[in-house]
XYZ file of C-alpha atoms in Angstrom:
338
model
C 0.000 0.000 0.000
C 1.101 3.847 -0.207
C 1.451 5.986 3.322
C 3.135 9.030 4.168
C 6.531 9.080 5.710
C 8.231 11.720 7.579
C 11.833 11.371 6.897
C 13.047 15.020 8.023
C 11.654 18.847 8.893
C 9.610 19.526 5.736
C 10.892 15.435 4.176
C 7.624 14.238 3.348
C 7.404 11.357 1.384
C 4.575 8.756 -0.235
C 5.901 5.409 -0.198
C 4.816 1.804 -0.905
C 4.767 0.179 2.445
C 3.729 -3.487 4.230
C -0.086 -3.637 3.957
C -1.400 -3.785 7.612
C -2.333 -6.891 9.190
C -4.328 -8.054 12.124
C -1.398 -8.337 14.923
C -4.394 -8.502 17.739
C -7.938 -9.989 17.731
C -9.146 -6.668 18.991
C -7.992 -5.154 15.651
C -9.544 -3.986 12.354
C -8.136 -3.246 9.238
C -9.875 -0.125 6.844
C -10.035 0.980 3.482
C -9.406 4.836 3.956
C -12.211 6.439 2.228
C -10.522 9.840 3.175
C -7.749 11.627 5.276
C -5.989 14.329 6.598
C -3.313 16.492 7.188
C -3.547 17.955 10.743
C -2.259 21.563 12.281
C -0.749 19.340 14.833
C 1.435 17.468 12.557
C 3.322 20.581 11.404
C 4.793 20.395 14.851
C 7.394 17.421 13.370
C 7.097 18.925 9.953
C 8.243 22.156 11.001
C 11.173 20.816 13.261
C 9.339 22.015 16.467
C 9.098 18.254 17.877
C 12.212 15.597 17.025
C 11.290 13.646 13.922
C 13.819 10.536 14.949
C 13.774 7.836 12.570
C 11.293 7.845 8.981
C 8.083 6.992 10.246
C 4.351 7.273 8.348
C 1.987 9.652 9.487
C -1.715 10.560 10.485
C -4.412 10.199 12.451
C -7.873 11.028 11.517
C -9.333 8.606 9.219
C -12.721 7.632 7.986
C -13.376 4.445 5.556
C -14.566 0.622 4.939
C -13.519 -2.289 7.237
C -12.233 -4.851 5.378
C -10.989 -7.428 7.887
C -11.303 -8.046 11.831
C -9.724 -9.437 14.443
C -12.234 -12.600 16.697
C -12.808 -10.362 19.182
C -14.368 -7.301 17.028
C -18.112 -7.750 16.900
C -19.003 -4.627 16.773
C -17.946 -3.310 13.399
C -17.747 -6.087 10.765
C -16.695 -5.707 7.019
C -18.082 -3.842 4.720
C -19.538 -1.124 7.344
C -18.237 2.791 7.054
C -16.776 3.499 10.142
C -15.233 6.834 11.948
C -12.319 6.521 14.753
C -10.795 8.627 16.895
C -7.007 9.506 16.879
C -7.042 7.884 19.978
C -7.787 4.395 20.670
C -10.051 2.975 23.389
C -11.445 -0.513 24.478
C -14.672 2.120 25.729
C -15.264 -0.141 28.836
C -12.409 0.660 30.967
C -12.910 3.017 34.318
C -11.562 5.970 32.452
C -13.720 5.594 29.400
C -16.521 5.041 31.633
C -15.667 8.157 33.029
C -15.700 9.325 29.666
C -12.128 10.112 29.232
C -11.869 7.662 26.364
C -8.330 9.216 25.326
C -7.228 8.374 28.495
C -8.564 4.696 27.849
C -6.004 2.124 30.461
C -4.972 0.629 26.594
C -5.015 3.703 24.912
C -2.683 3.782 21.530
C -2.776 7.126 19.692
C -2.767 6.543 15.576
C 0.021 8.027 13.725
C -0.245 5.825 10.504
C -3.545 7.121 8.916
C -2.555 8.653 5.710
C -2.636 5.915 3.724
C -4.679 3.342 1.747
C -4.929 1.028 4.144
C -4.821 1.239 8.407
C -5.006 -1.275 11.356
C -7.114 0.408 13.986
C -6.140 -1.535 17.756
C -9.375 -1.407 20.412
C -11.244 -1.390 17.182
C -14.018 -2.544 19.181
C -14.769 0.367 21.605
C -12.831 2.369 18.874
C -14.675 2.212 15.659
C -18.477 3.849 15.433
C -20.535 2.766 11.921
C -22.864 4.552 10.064
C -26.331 3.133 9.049
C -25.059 3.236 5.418
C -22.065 4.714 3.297
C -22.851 8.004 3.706
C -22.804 10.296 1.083
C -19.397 11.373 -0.609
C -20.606 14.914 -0.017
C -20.513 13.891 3.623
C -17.416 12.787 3.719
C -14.800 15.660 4.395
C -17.171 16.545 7.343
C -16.073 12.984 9.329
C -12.646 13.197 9.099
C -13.383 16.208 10.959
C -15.484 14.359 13.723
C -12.686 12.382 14.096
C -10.267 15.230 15.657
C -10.859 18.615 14.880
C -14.580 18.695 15.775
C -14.837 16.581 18.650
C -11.756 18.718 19.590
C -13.410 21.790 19.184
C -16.597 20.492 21.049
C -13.952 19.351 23.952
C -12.697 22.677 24.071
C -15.976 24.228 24.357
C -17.153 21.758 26.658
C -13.626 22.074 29.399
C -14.372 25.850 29.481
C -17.652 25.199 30.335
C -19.776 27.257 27.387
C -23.384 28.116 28.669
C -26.568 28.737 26.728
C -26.171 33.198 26.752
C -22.786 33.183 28.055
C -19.686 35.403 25.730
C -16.632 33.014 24.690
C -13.615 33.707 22.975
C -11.544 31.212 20.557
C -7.556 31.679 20.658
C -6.933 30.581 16.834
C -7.933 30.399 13.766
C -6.991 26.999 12.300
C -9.084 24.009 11.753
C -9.274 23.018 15.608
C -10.312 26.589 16.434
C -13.056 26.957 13.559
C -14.477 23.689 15.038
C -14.375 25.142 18.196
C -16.455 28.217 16.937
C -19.263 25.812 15.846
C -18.931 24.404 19.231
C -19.504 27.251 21.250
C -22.605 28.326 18.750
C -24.424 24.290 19.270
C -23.857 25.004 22.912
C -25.988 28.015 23.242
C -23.229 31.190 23.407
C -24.923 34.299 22.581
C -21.332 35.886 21.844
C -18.484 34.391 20.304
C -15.398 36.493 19.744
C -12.660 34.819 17.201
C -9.137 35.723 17.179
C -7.867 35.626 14.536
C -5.538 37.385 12.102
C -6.807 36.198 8.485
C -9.380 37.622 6.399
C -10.786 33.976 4.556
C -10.537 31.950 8.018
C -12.123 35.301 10.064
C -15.245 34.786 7.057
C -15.332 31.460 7.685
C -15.482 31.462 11.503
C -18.460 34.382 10.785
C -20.596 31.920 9.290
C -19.764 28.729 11.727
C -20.951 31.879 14.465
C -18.383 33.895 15.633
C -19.972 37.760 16.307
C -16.624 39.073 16.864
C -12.877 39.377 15.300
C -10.081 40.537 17.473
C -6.669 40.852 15.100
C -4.898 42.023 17.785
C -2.211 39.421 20.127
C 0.078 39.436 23.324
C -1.026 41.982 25.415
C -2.927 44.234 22.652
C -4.894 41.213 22.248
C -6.165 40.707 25.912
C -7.000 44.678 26.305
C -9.377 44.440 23.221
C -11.301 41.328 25.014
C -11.616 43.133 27.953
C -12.902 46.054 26.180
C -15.190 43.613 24.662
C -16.177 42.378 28.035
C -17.407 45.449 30.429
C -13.396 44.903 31.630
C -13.928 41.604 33.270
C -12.794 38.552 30.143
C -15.085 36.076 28.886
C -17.387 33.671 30.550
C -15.194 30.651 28.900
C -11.551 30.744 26.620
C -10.712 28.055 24.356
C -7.201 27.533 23.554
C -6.834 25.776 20.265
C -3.147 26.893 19.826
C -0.348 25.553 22.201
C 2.354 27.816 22.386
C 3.052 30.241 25.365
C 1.756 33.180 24.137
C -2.057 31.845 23.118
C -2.399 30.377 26.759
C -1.053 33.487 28.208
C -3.707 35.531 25.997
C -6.519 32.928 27.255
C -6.080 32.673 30.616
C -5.937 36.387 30.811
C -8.683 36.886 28.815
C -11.020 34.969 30.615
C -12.886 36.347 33.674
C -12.597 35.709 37.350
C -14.959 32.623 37.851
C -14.285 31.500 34.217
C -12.725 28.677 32.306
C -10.217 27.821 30.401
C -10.233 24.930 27.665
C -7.076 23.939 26.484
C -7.075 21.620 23.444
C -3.331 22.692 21.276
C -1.010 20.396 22.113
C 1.783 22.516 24.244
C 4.437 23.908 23.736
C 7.166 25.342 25.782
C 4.713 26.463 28.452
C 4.542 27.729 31.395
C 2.040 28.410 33.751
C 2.295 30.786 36.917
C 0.960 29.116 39.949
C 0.682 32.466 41.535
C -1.327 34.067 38.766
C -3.656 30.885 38.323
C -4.440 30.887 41.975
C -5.278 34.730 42.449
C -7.166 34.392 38.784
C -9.980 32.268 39.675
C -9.826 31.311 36.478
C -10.081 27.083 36.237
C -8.167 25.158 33.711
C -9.049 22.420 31.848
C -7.870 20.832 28.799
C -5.804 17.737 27.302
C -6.315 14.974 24.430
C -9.890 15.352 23.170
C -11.987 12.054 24.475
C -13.848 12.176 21.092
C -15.074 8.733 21.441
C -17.495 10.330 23.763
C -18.523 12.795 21.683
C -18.693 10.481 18.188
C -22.178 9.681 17.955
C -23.329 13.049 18.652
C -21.561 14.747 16.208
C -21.645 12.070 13.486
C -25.401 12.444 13.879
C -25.207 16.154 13.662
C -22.874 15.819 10.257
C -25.198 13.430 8.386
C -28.415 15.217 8.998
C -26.962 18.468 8.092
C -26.919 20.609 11.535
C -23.107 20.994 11.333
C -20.806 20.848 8.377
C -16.985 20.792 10.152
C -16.005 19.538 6.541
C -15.664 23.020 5.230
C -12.553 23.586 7.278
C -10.923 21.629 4.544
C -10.342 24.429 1.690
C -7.509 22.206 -0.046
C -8.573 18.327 -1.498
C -5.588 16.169 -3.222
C -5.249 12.907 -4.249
C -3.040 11.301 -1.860
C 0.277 11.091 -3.703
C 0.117 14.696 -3.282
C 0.214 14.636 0.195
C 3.773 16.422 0.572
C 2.068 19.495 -0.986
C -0.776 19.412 1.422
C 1.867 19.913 4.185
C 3.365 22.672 2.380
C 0.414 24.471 2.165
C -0.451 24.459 5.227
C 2.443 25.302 6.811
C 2.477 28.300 4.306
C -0.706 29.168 5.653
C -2.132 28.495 1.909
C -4.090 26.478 3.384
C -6.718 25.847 6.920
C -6.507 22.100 6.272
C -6.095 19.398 3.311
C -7.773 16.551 2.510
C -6.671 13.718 1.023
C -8.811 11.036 -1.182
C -6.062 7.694 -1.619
């Protein structure tokens, strides 16, 4: 089969490797029906995380099960199914706590784009739909499978209220979701940051009311002048460097919340300041298992459409471009078709 291979900062290459087999009877093999490139992968691609040794790529997948391990009876071949980038067996005391990306035999994927993938804990794992949906369906659940249910953790760790004024810190395909998040859970205002014309349009009409432009300190001023001086009810940090945490947590009110959802990177939070804030903190891997049914349901019958983060499609041999482009910023997020 062909995957993606990291080989070096900004090395990506599509190469024929070992078709996936069933190593576990709680696995399940796919037909990728479509993939991604994530904001999150640009990390290695960009040299901000060690690459180590060539190694594929991905983790957001949607397709066809073709084969199953004896202890998958959930799923069974021929059914469309969505995953998670993180694996769960969905019956351990985390996921029953539903913190299914914490899952006791969690494995995150990192092999997904490609025409083929083994998913492990395919069982707890995999969620089918009725039918093959629609193709015109399809770049929307990709999305469920990260950035949405991301973007719905997010809203949901900063604890958005029907009436209540939230702000999203960025603008890429995590933070777009997380705009259509905030709007399905009832905020009256939603104030985007968010420094690009075409993704500030495109979080207008997921339901932002609001653009701020401005960062750092500039930034923070202009949501409290937003904000009668106080910060938002809830801040959701779809970034992961120092600077967009610093910007949430002091944009958000005393009594408010914080979701963080961007992977970090390099920081740092003040004990001191977080404790005479009041502001709470919550954030890590999304537990989009939880959220998968919901949201799947909310794709197919039209209520949401997370598919239109992707403004770049490409056949999957051109899945070195894809990268480019979006760490040129040509691009919110590309989708590939193998």
């Amino acid at each position: 089969m062909r995957g993606a291979v990291i080989h070096a900062p900004r090395d990506i290459r599509l190469e024929t490797l070992d078709d996936p087999k069933i190593l576990h009877p709680t696995d399940a093999i796919i037909r990728t029906a479509v993939t991604c490139v994530c904001g999150s992968d640009l990390w290695a691609y960009r040299g901000l995380e060690p690459v180590g040794d060539p190694h594929p790529m991905g983790h957001e997948y949607v397709g066809i099960v073709e084969e199953v391990g004896g202890e998958v009876t959930h799923v069974e071949p021929g059914r469309f199914v969505v995953g998670s980038f993180a694996t769960s067996d969905n019956t351990c005391a985390n996921c029953r706590n539903g913190y299914q990306s914490n899952c006791l035999h969690r494995e995150f994927m990192s092999t997904c784009q490609a025409d083929h993938v083994r998913i492990p804990n395919a069982q707890g794992t995999l969620v089918a739909t009725d039918e093959v949906p629609g193709e015109e369906f399809w770049p929307g659940l990709p999305a469920v499978s990260d950035v949405m249910g991301t973007g719905w953790w997010a809203a949901e760790a900063a604890e958005v209220e029907p009436g209540s004024t939230a702000v999203v810190v960025g603008d890429g395909a995590v933070g777009l979701c997380a705009v259509i998040a905030a709007k399905e859970k009832g905020a009256e205002r939603i104030i985007v940051m968010s420094r690009h014309p075409s993704r500030q349009q495109l979080a207008r009409e997921f339901g932002a009311t609001d653009v701020v432009t401005e960062r750092g300190e500039e930034g923070i001023a202009r949501i409290k002048d937003l904000t009668g001086g106080i910060g938002a009810d809830s801040v959701l940090e779809c970034v992961g460097t120092e600077q967009s945490m610093r910007q949430a947590l002091r944009s958000t009110r005393p009594g408010g919340n914080v979701g963080f959802v961007g992977v970090p990177h390099g920081i740092a939070v003040d004990g001191q300041e977080l404790f005479f804030s009041h502001v709470g903190l919550r954030g890590g891997p999304a537990p989009v298992r939880r959220y998968l049914p919901d949201l799947i349901d909310r794709v197919l019958t039209g209520r949401i459409d997370p598919g239109r983060v992707f403004d770049l499609t490409l056949p999957l041999d051109q899945v070195a471009e894809g990268y480019r482009a979006m760490d040129e910023r040509r691009a919110v997020k590309a989708l590939l078709k193998p």
